Amino acid sequence: MARVRTVHGTAVSPGLSIGPVHVVRAKADAVPTWSVSEGDVAAEIERLKAAVVSASEELGRRQKLVALQSSEREAQIFAVHRMILQDPGAVRDVEATIRTERINAETAVNNLIQRLERTLRGMEGNSVRSYSADLADPWRDVLAALMHVGDGKLITTVGKVIVAAATLTPQVVTAIERERLLGVVAEAGGRFSHAAVLARAFGVPCVVGLPGLLGRLEQGMTITLDGGRGTVELRPDDEQISAFNERRSRLAERRQALAEQAAAPARTPDGADLGVLVNVESLHDLDIFDLGLTDGVGLLRTEFLYMERPQFPSEDEQYRMYRRVVERMAPRPVTLRTLDIGGDKRLPYFQTPKEENPALGWRGLRVSLEWQDLLRVQLRAALRAGCGYDLRLMLPMVSSLEEVFATRRIFDGVRASLLEQGWEVDRDVPVGIMVEVPSILFCIDEILKHVDFLSVGTNDLVQYLLAVDRDNPWVSKLYEPQHPAVLRALALVGDAARRAGKPCSVCGDMADDPAIALLLLGMGYTSVSVAPYFLPEIKFAVRKTTIVQARALVVEALAQTSVEGVKQVLNACRDRLHSV
């Protein structure tokens, strides 16, 4: 009997899958090169421009596809790629290469791709290659358009397959219909990359960090994929396939059983409750899961309403959108986060300054307080839409008490103006803040006197606490949500909210983990807000854990002095949950 060859990588998206592998050759093996006469330069530049338009249209198609199948947030990577192609500087550089070197557009574009990759060559780490792919991928689409290499050649097989590629990119994840995609494996890619987010949103098992994998694969070879453990097995025999399928059936049965119980509240055996809410980016999100399973919307990301339009949405447009959300979720609460643009979330029609470090720059509430008309319009729409419903307003990227006071003055002015104009507006609309800037940790007790609730945005809080830009390939491997400092910061916020008698939640990706959710429960958090996919597992975890156990988990986790120690404690908790 041949021994199964197991390849170990990095777990990106959980799940078990088995099937034939299809190796994606996302770019041509050779780029044709020829000289262009002076008289043909203009025509060659027109070919380039036409290819850029074609690639941009294809990216738009993929954006719409992902938005329909997942959410607007996951689809935004394609909007970013389109913006890269719209950069006039890059297009001018390629045009200049065609003019000065008198070469064809294919070679000029390929030279640009190579220059982008050379800037990061020699640096170690899979995250570096992922970052390089994010920059170069839109131009590979242009090259493909020039060479007439389309999706039909990217995936040349039929039926369901596991896609394998050199680098995990959004194009690889969306190169095949979702119904045919069994899983994704890649030699390189990051756990927190845009493509990884897409894989998780699709519920597709995914493993990256598998150097040399493509050299060991043959088209159509059967492989098994464990997205939770981060392993790929090559050419399993009949006995091993049978064992894998049995394990997969048990997992499917477990998820089905949890789904059947998911409508029950997340209440511990000794009577402690944890609200389990969902993060929402568009009305489409409300159609992809059973609304009866959730306790409300813990984060309505309003910036995606702005991103999907060619100009700023009017007050009435925003009113209609917010009204539909609160009506569909009634009587459950909806927490609306005010506009959070800047950093990696940019509007094509709103020119913001170029910054050396956008993560530490002009973003979130800082933009709203500078451009107060944007905030006033949004607050007017929200207050009108929320009248008679449980609507709550949340401010992003708050770093000081002064910002809270300034926003409160604007809020009070907007409310008074609406009443003067004859609009019905609720008297008490809760206003809270996101805890994601570390300065808030050191004035949390004073802040709590002036806000109605807190919600921790762990995605940003982690990177600010650890001084790690997760999109920077030099340091992204240091982005570690299970760092002891992160846990202590969360405990500090939970303790302060409990003393003040104010609701406290976590709406970042950390809350998707059932073990982390139990940790938060033990720390005194009243709710979590997660992707809908994780609702059943988190509710189950709470129902199988007493508040005494949750508090003991906190004590044990906070006693750890290393990331590895924290992981061991949380892994033991996960093992317990899977055994019941």
PDB file of C-alpha atoms in Angstrom, residues 15-265:
ATOM      1  CA  GLY A  15     -13.463  22.593   5.964  1.00  0.00           C
ATOM      2  CA  LEU A  16     -12.733  19.196   4.428  1.00  0.00           C
ATOM      3  CA  SER A  17     -12.673  18.534   0.717  1.00  0.00           C
ATOM      4  CA  ILE A  18     -11.643  15.753  -1.644  1.00  0.00           C
ATOM      5  CA  GLY A  19     -11.528  15.727  -5.413  1.00  0.00           C
ATOM      6  CA  PRO A  20      -9.462  16.167  -8.567  1.00  0.00           C
ATOM      7  CA  VAL A  21      -6.978  19.000  -8.598  1.00  0.00           C
ATOM      8  CA  HIS A  22      -6.855  21.555 -11.376  1.00  0.00           C
ATOM      9  CA  VAL A  23      -3.597  23.468 -11.600  1.00  0.00           C
ATOM     10  CA  VAL A  24      -4.209  27.061 -12.623  1.00  0.00           C
ATOM     11  CA  ARG A  25      -1.781  28.605 -15.060  1.00  0.00           C
ATOM     12  CA  ALA A  26      -2.893  32.165 -14.551  1.00  0.00           C
ATOM     13  CA  LYS A  27      -0.309  33.662 -16.866  1.00  0.00           C
ATOM     14  CA  ALA A  28       1.169  32.615 -20.178  1.00  0.00           C
ATOM     15  CA  ASP A  29       4.476  30.766 -20.151  1.00  0.00           C
ATOM     16  CA  ALA A  30       6.021  33.177 -22.638  1.00  0.00           C
ATOM     17  CA  VAL A  31       5.302  36.778 -23.535  1.00  0.00           C
ATOM     18  CA  PRO A  32       5.876  37.537 -27.224  1.00  0.00           C
ATOM     19  CA  THR A  33       8.232  40.444 -27.984  1.00  0.00           C
ATOM     20  CA  TRP A  34       8.647  42.431 -31.164  1.00  0.00           C
ATOM     21  CA  SER A  35       9.800  45.844 -32.296  1.00  0.00           C
ATOM     22  CA  VAL A  36       7.291  48.554 -33.148  1.00  0.00           C
ATOM     23  CA  SER A  37       7.937  51.067 -35.897  1.00  0.00           C
ATOM     24  CA  GLU A  38       7.525  54.776 -35.190  1.00  0.00           C
ATOM     25  CA  GLY A  39       4.440  54.858 -37.337  1.00  0.00           C
ATOM     26  CA  ASP A  40       2.830  52.024 -35.340  1.00  0.00           C
ATOM     27  CA  VAL A  41       3.473  53.407 -31.842  1.00  0.00           C
ATOM     28  CA  ALA A  42       0.118  55.186 -31.657  1.00  0.00           C
ATOM     29  CA  ALA A  43      -1.738  52.026 -32.661  1.00  0.00           C
ATOM     30  CA  GLU A  44       0.193  50.003 -30.073  1.00  0.00           C
ATOM     31  CA  ILE A  45      -0.757  52.478 -27.356  1.00  0.00           C
ATOM     32  CA  GLU A  46      -4.392  52.177 -28.430  1.00  0.00           C
ATOM     33  CA  ARG A  47      -4.066  48.392 -28.047  1.00  0.00           C
ATOM     34  CA  LEU A  48      -2.790  48.985 -24.527  1.00  0.00           C
ATOM     35  CA  LYS A  49      -5.674  51.296 -23.658  1.00  0.00           C
ATOM     36  CA  ALA A  50      -8.224  48.850 -25.048  1.00  0.00           C
ATOM     37  CA  ALA A  51      -6.697  46.040 -22.973  1.00  0.00           C
ATOM     38  CA  VAL A  52      -6.844  48.191 -19.828  1.00  0.00           C
ATOM     39  CA  VAL A  53     -10.547  48.858 -20.485  1.00  0.00           C
ATOM     40  CA  SER A  54     -11.187  45.154 -21.123  1.00  0.00           C
ATOM     41  CA  ALA A  55      -9.361  44.110 -17.937  1.00  0.00           C
ATOM     42  CA  SER A  56     -11.226  46.739 -15.927  1.00  0.00           C
ATOM     43  CA  GLU A  57     -14.567  45.476 -17.252  1.00  0.00           C
ATOM     44  CA  GLU A  58     -13.620  41.902 -16.333  1.00  0.00           C
ATOM     45  CA  LEU A  59     -12.695  43.025 -12.826  1.00  0.00           C
ATOM     46  CA  GLY A  60     -16.079  44.752 -12.633  1.00  0.00           C
ATOM     47  CA  ARG A  61     -17.767  41.490 -13.604  1.00  0.00           C
ATOM     48  CA  ARG A  62     -15.907  39.648 -10.861  1.00  0.00           C
ATOM     49  CA  GLN A  63     -16.773  42.367  -8.356  1.00  0.00           C
ATOM     50  CA  LYS A  64     -20.485  41.963  -9.070  1.00  0.00           C
ATOM     51  CA  LEU A  65     -20.206  38.161  -8.916  1.00  0.00           C
ATOM     52  CA  VAL A  66     -18.542  38.200  -5.498  1.00  0.00           C
ATOM     53  CA  ALA A  67     -20.967  40.830  -4.215  1.00  0.00           C
ATOM     54  CA  LEU A  68     -23.884  38.585  -5.182  1.00  0.00           C
ATOM     55  CA  GLN A  69     -22.336  35.393  -3.829  1.00  0.00           C
ATOM     56  CA  SER A  70     -20.805  36.840  -0.679  1.00  0.00           C
ATOM     57  CA  SER A  71     -20.858  40.519   0.265  1.00  0.00           C
ATOM     58  CA  GLU A  72     -19.872  43.970  -0.896  1.00  0.00           C
ATOM     59  CA  ARG A  73     -16.889  43.974   1.455  1.00  0.00           C
ATOM     60  CA  GLU A  74     -15.233  40.914  -0.078  1.00  0.00           C
ATOM     61  CA  ALA A  75     -15.926  42.296  -3.546  1.00  0.00           C
ATOM     62  CA  GLN A  76     -14.016  45.503  -2.863  1.00  0.00           C
ATOM     63  CA  ILE A  77     -10.623  43.955  -3.708  1.00  0.00           C
ATOM     64  CA  PHE A  78     -11.706  44.037  -7.358  1.00  0.00           C
ATOM     65  CA  ALA A  79     -12.637  47.700  -7.005  1.00  0.00           C
ATOM     66  CA  VAL A  80      -9.139  48.324  -5.657  1.00  0.00           C
ATOM     67  CA  HIS A  81      -7.645  46.449  -8.615  1.00  0.00           C
ATOM     68  CA  ARG A  82      -9.690  48.592 -10.981  1.00  0.00           C
ATOM     69  CA  MET A  83      -8.382  51.701  -9.247  1.00  0.00           C
ATOM     70  CA  ILE A  84      -4.818  50.436  -9.793  1.00  0.00           C
ATOM     71  CA  LEU A  85      -5.532  50.257 -13.522  1.00  0.00           C
ATOM     72  CA  GLN A  86      -6.988  53.751 -13.427  1.00  0.00           C
ATOM     73  CA  ASP A  87      -3.757  55.185 -12.036  1.00  0.00           C
ATOM     74  CA  PRO A  88      -2.674  57.530 -14.863  1.00  0.00           C
ATOM     75  CA  GLY A  89       0.950  57.407 -13.721  1.00  0.00           C
ATOM     76  CA  ALA A  90       1.277  53.660 -14.283  1.00  0.00           C
ATOM     77  CA  VAL A  91      -0.442  53.835 -17.678  1.00  0.00           C
ATOM     78  CA  ARG A  92       1.840  56.706 -18.705  1.00  0.00           C
ATOM     79  CA  ASP A  93       4.881  54.656 -17.666  1.00  0.00           C
ATOM     80  CA  VAL A  94       3.826  51.774 -19.910  1.00  0.00           C
ATOM     81  CA  GLU A  95       3.048  54.162 -22.763  1.00  0.00           C
ATOM     82  CA  ALA A  96       6.483  55.769 -22.319  1.00  0.00           C
ATOM     83  CA  THR A  97       8.121  52.337 -22.508  1.00  0.00           C
ATOM     84  CA  ILE A  98       6.342  51.622 -25.785  1.00  0.00           C
ATOM     85  CA  ARG A  99       7.418  54.997 -27.224  1.00  0.00           C
ATOM     86  CA  THR A 100      11.019  55.072 -26.060  1.00  0.00           C
ATOM     87  CA  GLU A 101      11.909  51.405 -26.474  1.00  0.00           C
ATOM     88  CA  ARG A 102       9.661  50.825 -29.490  1.00  0.00           C
ATOM     89  CA  ILE A 103       8.389  47.511 -28.155  1.00  0.00           C
ATOM     90  CA  ASN A 104       4.964  45.904 -28.197  1.00  0.00           C
ATOM     91  CA  ALA A 105       2.404  46.479 -25.455  1.00  0.00           C
ATOM     92  CA  GLU A 106       2.658  42.903 -24.112  1.00  0.00           C
ATOM     93  CA  THR A 107       6.347  43.299 -23.355  1.00  0.00           C
ATOM     94  CA  ALA A 108       5.894  46.787 -21.930  1.00  0.00           C
ATOM     95  CA  VAL A 109       3.212  45.523 -19.521  1.00  0.00           C
ATOM     96  CA  ASN A 110       5.285  42.481 -18.623  1.00  0.00           C
ATOM     97  CA  ASN A 111       8.220  44.769 -17.823  1.00  0.00           C
ATOM     98  CA  LEU A 112       5.996  46.715 -15.425  1.00  0.00           C
ATOM     99  CA  ILE A 113       4.890  43.497 -13.713  1.00  0.00           C
ATOM    100  CA  GLN A 114       8.503  42.423 -13.298  1.00  0.00           C
ATOM    101  CA  ARG A 115       9.456  45.821 -11.859  1.00  0.00           C
ATOM    102  CA  LEU A 116       6.664  45.552  -9.299  1.00  0.00           C
ATOM    103  CA  GLU A 117       7.853  42.086  -8.303  1.00  0.00           C
ATOM    104  CA  ARG A 118      11.530  43.076  -8.174  1.00  0.00           C
ATOM    105  CA  THR A 119      10.803  45.672  -5.516  1.00  0.00           C
ATOM    106  CA  LEU A 120      10.039  42.836  -3.104  1.00  0.00           C
ATOM    107  CA  ARG A 121      12.368  40.169  -4.483  1.00  0.00           C
ATOM    108  CA  GLY A 122      14.867  38.810  -2.012  1.00  0.00           C
ATOM    109  CA  MET A 123      12.575  39.355   0.946  1.00  0.00           C
ATOM    110  CA  GLU A 124      11.398  36.209   2.705  1.00  0.00           C
ATOM    111  CA  GLY A 125       7.922  35.095   3.593  1.00  0.00           C
ATOM    112  CA  ASN A 126       4.786  34.011   1.798  1.00  0.00           C
ATOM    113  CA  SER A 127       3.100  37.279   2.754  1.00  0.00           C
ATOM    114  CA  VAL A 128       5.606  39.125   0.576  1.00  0.00           C
ATOM    115  CA  ARG A 129       4.575  37.157  -2.486  1.00  0.00           C
ATOM    116  CA  SER A 130       0.934  37.751  -1.605  1.00  0.00           C
ATOM    117  CA  TYR A 131       1.533  41.510  -1.419  1.00  0.00           C
ATOM    118  CA  SER A 132       3.405  41.452  -4.717  1.00  0.00           C
ATOM    119  CA  ALA A 133       0.509  39.607  -6.333  1.00  0.00           C
ATOM    120  CA  ASP A 134      -1.958  42.209  -5.058  1.00  0.00           C
ATOM    121  CA  LEU A 135       0.014  44.931  -6.874  1.00  0.00           C
ATOM    122  CA  ALA A 136       0.716  43.044 -10.082  1.00  0.00           C
ATOM    123  CA  ASP A 137      -2.507  41.064 -10.587  1.00  0.00           C
ATOM    124  CA  PRO A 138      -4.490  43.835 -12.314  1.00  0.00           C
ATOM    125  CA  TRP A 139      -1.671  44.222 -14.850  1.00  0.00           C
ATOM    126  CA  ARG A 140      -1.597  40.474 -15.428  1.00  0.00           C
ATOM    127  CA  ASP A 141      -5.249  40.840 -16.420  1.00  0.00           C
ATOM    128  CA  VAL A 142      -4.186  43.520 -18.907  1.00  0.00           C
ATOM    129  CA  LEU A 143      -1.482  41.203 -20.239  1.00  0.00           C
ATOM    130  CA  ALA A 144      -4.029  38.412 -20.550  1.00  0.00           C
ATOM    131  CA  ALA A 145      -6.341  40.720 -22.500  1.00  0.00           C
ATOM    132  CA  LEU A 146      -3.506  41.679 -24.861  1.00  0.00           C
ATOM    133  CA  MET A 147      -2.665  38.016 -25.421  1.00  0.00           C
ATOM    134  CA  HIS A 148      -6.364  36.976 -25.541  1.00  0.00           C
ATOM    135  CA  VAL A 149      -5.932  34.733 -22.508  1.00  0.00           C
ATOM    136  CA  GLY A 150      -9.301  34.722 -20.777  1.00  0.00           C
ATOM    137  CA  ASP A 151     -11.066  32.810 -18.057  1.00  0.00           C
ATOM    138  CA  GLY A 152     -11.804  30.017 -20.482  1.00  0.00           C
ATOM    139  CA  LYS A 153      -8.120  29.149 -20.489  1.00  0.00           C
ATOM    140  CA  LEU A 154      -7.650  29.807 -16.790  1.00  0.00           C
ATOM    141  CA  ILE A 155      -9.927  26.919 -15.925  1.00  0.00           C
ATOM    142  CA  THR A 156     -10.025  24.394 -18.749  1.00  0.00           C
ATOM    143  CA  THR A 157     -11.768  21.547 -16.977  1.00  0.00           C
ATOM    144  CA  VAL A 158     -15.392  20.718 -16.225  1.00  0.00           C
ATOM    145  CA  GLY A 159     -16.947  19.426 -13.049  1.00  0.00           C
ATOM    146  CA  LYS A 160     -15.982  20.121  -9.470  1.00  0.00           C
ATOM    147  CA  VAL A 161     -12.307  20.631  -8.709  1.00  0.00           C
ATOM    148  CA  ILE A 162      -9.813  21.768  -6.110  1.00  0.00           C
ATOM    149  CA  VAL A 163      -7.925  24.681  -7.635  1.00  0.00           C
ATOM    150  CA  ALA A 164      -4.147  24.838  -7.141  1.00  0.00           C
ATOM    151  CA  ALA A 165      -2.048  27.906  -7.911  1.00  0.00           C
ATOM    152  CA  ALA A 166       1.366  29.382  -7.274  1.00  0.00           C
ATOM    153  CA  THR A 167      -0.101  32.309  -5.345  1.00  0.00           C
ATOM    154  CA  LEU A 168      -3.481  32.767  -3.679  1.00  0.00           C
ATOM    155  CA  THR A 169      -5.158  35.732  -5.384  1.00  0.00           C
ATOM    156  CA  PRO A 170      -8.757  36.925  -5.737  1.00  0.00           C
ATOM    157  CA  GLN A 171      -8.594  35.952  -9.421  1.00  0.00           C
ATOM    158  CA  VAL A 172      -7.744  32.361  -8.480  1.00  0.00           C
ATOM    159  CA  VAL A 173     -10.591  32.127  -5.937  1.00  0.00           C
ATOM    160  CA  THR A 174     -13.120  33.489  -8.446  1.00  0.00           C
ATOM    161  CA  ALA A 175     -11.782  31.828 -11.602  1.00  0.00           C
ATOM    162  CA  ILE A 176     -14.429  29.106 -11.419  1.00  0.00           C
ATOM    163  CA  GLU A 177     -18.100  29.061 -10.482  1.00  0.00           C
ATOM    164  CA  ARG A 178     -18.614  28.779  -6.752  1.00  0.00           C
ATOM    165  CA  GLU A 179     -20.682  25.605  -7.137  1.00  0.00           C
ATOM    166  CA  ARG A 180     -17.738  23.855  -8.831  1.00  0.00           C
ATOM    167  CA  LEU A 181     -15.068  25.035  -6.385  1.00  0.00           C
ATOM    168  CA  LEU A 182     -14.260  22.305  -3.865  1.00  0.00           C
ATOM    169  CA  GLY A 183     -11.266  24.070  -2.357  1.00  0.00           C
ATOM    170  CA  VAL A 184      -8.134  26.099  -3.017  1.00  0.00           C
ATOM    171  CA  VAL A 185      -4.471  25.307  -2.351  1.00  0.00           C
ATOM    172  CA  ALA A 186      -1.557  27.598  -3.110  1.00  0.00           C
ATOM    173  CA  GLU A 187       2.189  27.620  -2.723  1.00  0.00           C
ATOM    174  CA  ALA A 188       2.124  31.179  -1.374  1.00  0.00           C
ATOM    175  CA  GLY A 189      -0.367  33.554   0.192  1.00  0.00           C
ATOM    176  CA  GLY A 190      -1.290  35.122   3.491  1.00  0.00           C
ATOM    177  CA  ARG A 191      -3.933  34.183   6.066  1.00  0.00           C
ATOM    178  CA  PHE A 192      -5.194  37.753   6.138  1.00  0.00           C
ATOM    179  CA  SER A 193      -4.966  38.537   2.404  1.00  0.00           C
ATOM    180  CA  HIS A 194      -7.996  39.663   0.389  1.00  0.00           C
ATOM    181  CA  ALA A 195      -8.141  36.287  -1.339  1.00  0.00           C
ATOM    182  CA  ALA A 196      -8.120  34.509   2.014  1.00  0.00           C
ATOM    183  CA  VAL A 197     -11.065  36.642   3.137  1.00  0.00           C
ATOM    184  CA  LEU A 198     -12.907  35.655  -0.056  1.00  0.00           C
ATOM    185  CA  ALA A 199     -12.279  31.954   0.560  1.00  0.00           C
ATOM    186  CA  ARG A 200     -13.658  32.203   4.089  1.00  0.00           C
ATOM    187  CA  ALA A 201     -16.641  34.224   2.916  1.00  0.00           C
ATOM    188  CA  PHE A 202     -17.414  31.544   0.311  1.00  0.00           C
ATOM    189  CA  GLY A 203     -17.038  28.792   2.914  1.00  0.00           C
ATOM    190  CA  VAL A 204     -14.379  27.161   0.709  1.00  0.00           C
ATOM    191  CA  PRO A 205     -11.594  25.109   2.387  1.00  0.00           C
ATOM    192  CA  CYS A 206      -8.230  26.730   1.704  1.00  0.00           C
ATOM    193  CA  VAL A 207      -4.575  26.065   2.562  1.00  0.00           C
ATOM    194  CA  VAL A 208      -1.559  28.160   1.586  1.00  0.00           C
ATOM    195  CA  GLY A 209       2.159  28.083   2.372  1.00  0.00           C
ATOM    196  CA  LEU A 210       2.882  24.885   0.396  1.00  0.00           C
ATOM    197  CA  PRO A 211       6.258  25.505  -1.326  1.00  0.00           C
ATOM    198  CA  GLY A 212       6.968  23.241  -4.286  1.00  0.00           C
ATOM    199  CA  LEU A 213       3.419  21.881  -4.342  1.00  0.00           C
ATOM    200  CA  LEU A 214       2.757  22.511  -8.043  1.00  0.00           C
ATOM    201  CA  GLY A 215       5.768  20.424  -8.992  1.00  0.00           C
ATOM    202  CA  ARG A 216       4.217  17.440  -7.200  1.00  0.00           C
ATOM    203  CA  LEU A 217       0.759  17.781  -8.730  1.00  0.00           C
ATOM    204  CA  GLU A 218      -0.643  16.408 -11.955  1.00  0.00           C
ATOM    205  CA  GLN A 219      -3.815  17.669 -13.597  1.00  0.00           C
ATOM    206  CA  GLY A 220      -6.735  15.580 -12.325  1.00  0.00           C
ATOM    207  CA  MET A 221      -4.808  14.001  -9.438  1.00  0.00           C
ATOM    208  CA  THR A 222      -7.027  13.213  -6.430  1.00  0.00           C
ATOM    209  CA  ILE A 223      -6.089  15.085  -3.276  1.00  0.00           C
ATOM    210  CA  THR A 224      -7.675  15.682   0.112  1.00  0.00           C
ATOM    211  CA  LEU A 225      -7.718  19.100   1.716  1.00  0.00           C
ATOM    212  CA  ASP A 226      -8.113  19.943   5.404  1.00  0.00           C
ATOM    213  CA  GLY A 227      -8.578  23.695   5.715  1.00  0.00           C
ATOM    214  CA  GLY A 228      -8.698  23.548   9.501  1.00  0.00           C
ATOM    215  CA  ARG A 229      -5.423  21.699  10.002  1.00  0.00           C
ATOM    216  CA  GLY A 230      -3.675  23.173   6.989  1.00  0.00           C
ATOM    217  CA  THR A 231      -2.832  19.850   5.326  1.00  0.00           C
ATOM    218  CA  VAL A 232      -3.028  18.420   1.806  1.00  0.00           C
ATOM    219  CA  GLU A 233      -2.728  14.698   1.090  1.00  0.00           C
ATOM    220  CA  LEU A 234      -1.621  13.547  -2.348  1.00  0.00           C
ATOM    221  CA  ARG A 235      -2.997  10.412  -4.051  1.00  0.00           C
ATOM    222  CA  PRO A 236      -4.808   8.804  -1.089  1.00  0.00           C
ATOM    223  CA  ASP A 237      -5.722   5.147  -1.617  1.00  0.00           C
ATOM    224  CA  ASP A 238      -9.219   3.685  -1.307  1.00  0.00           C
ATOM    225  CA  GLU A 239      -8.924   2.951   2.404  1.00  0.00           C
ATOM    226  CA  GLN A 240      -7.677   6.433   3.172  1.00  0.00           C
ATOM    227  CA  ILE A 241     -10.355   8.032   0.996  1.00  0.00           C
ATOM    228  CA  SER A 242     -12.983   6.049   2.897  1.00  0.00           C
ATOM    229  CA  ALA A 243     -11.622   7.234   6.245  1.00  0.00           C
ATOM    230  CA  PHE A 244     -11.500  10.845   5.025  1.00  0.00           C
ATOM    231  CA  ASN A 245     -15.076  10.708   3.730  1.00  0.00           C
ATOM    232  CA  GLU A 246     -16.251   9.276   7.027  1.00  0.00           C
ATOM    233  CA  ARG A 247     -14.582  12.167   8.852  1.00  0.00           C
ATOM    234  CA  ARG A 248     -16.128  14.631   6.425  1.00  0.00           C
ATOM    235  CA  SER A 249     -19.570  13.102   6.966  1.00  0.00           C
ATOM    236  CA  ARG A 250     -19.195  13.479  10.730  1.00  0.00           C
ATOM    237  CA  LEU A 251     -18.266  17.139  10.270  1.00  0.00           C
ATOM    238  CA  ALA A 252     -21.266  17.726   7.985  1.00  0.00           C
ATOM    239  CA  GLU A 253     -23.568  16.015  10.507  1.00  0.00           C
ATOM    240  CA  ARG A 254     -22.176  18.201  13.276  1.00  0.00           C
ATOM    241  CA  ARG A 255     -22.746  21.401  11.311  1.00  0.00           C
ATOM    242  CA  GLN A 256     -26.269  20.285  10.442  1.00  0.00           C
ATOM    243  CA  ALA A 257     -27.021  19.506  14.094  1.00  0.00           C
ATOM    244  CA  LEU A 258     -25.658  22.886  15.176  1.00  0.00           C
ATOM    245  CA  ALA A 259     -27.683  24.646  12.487  1.00  0.00           C
ATOM    246  CA  GLU A 260     -30.871  22.999  13.735  1.00  0.00           C
ATOM    247  CA  GLN A 261     -30.187  24.360  17.237  1.00  0.00           C
ATOM    248  CA  ALA A 262     -28.940  27.776  16.125  1.00  0.00           C
ATOM    249  CA  ALA A 263     -32.236  29.578  16.731  1.00  0.00           C
ATOM    250  CA  ALA A 264     -31.922  28.935  20.476  1.00  0.00           C
ATOM    251  CA  PRO A 265     -30.327  31.756  22.494  1.00  0.00           C
TER     252      PRO A 265
END
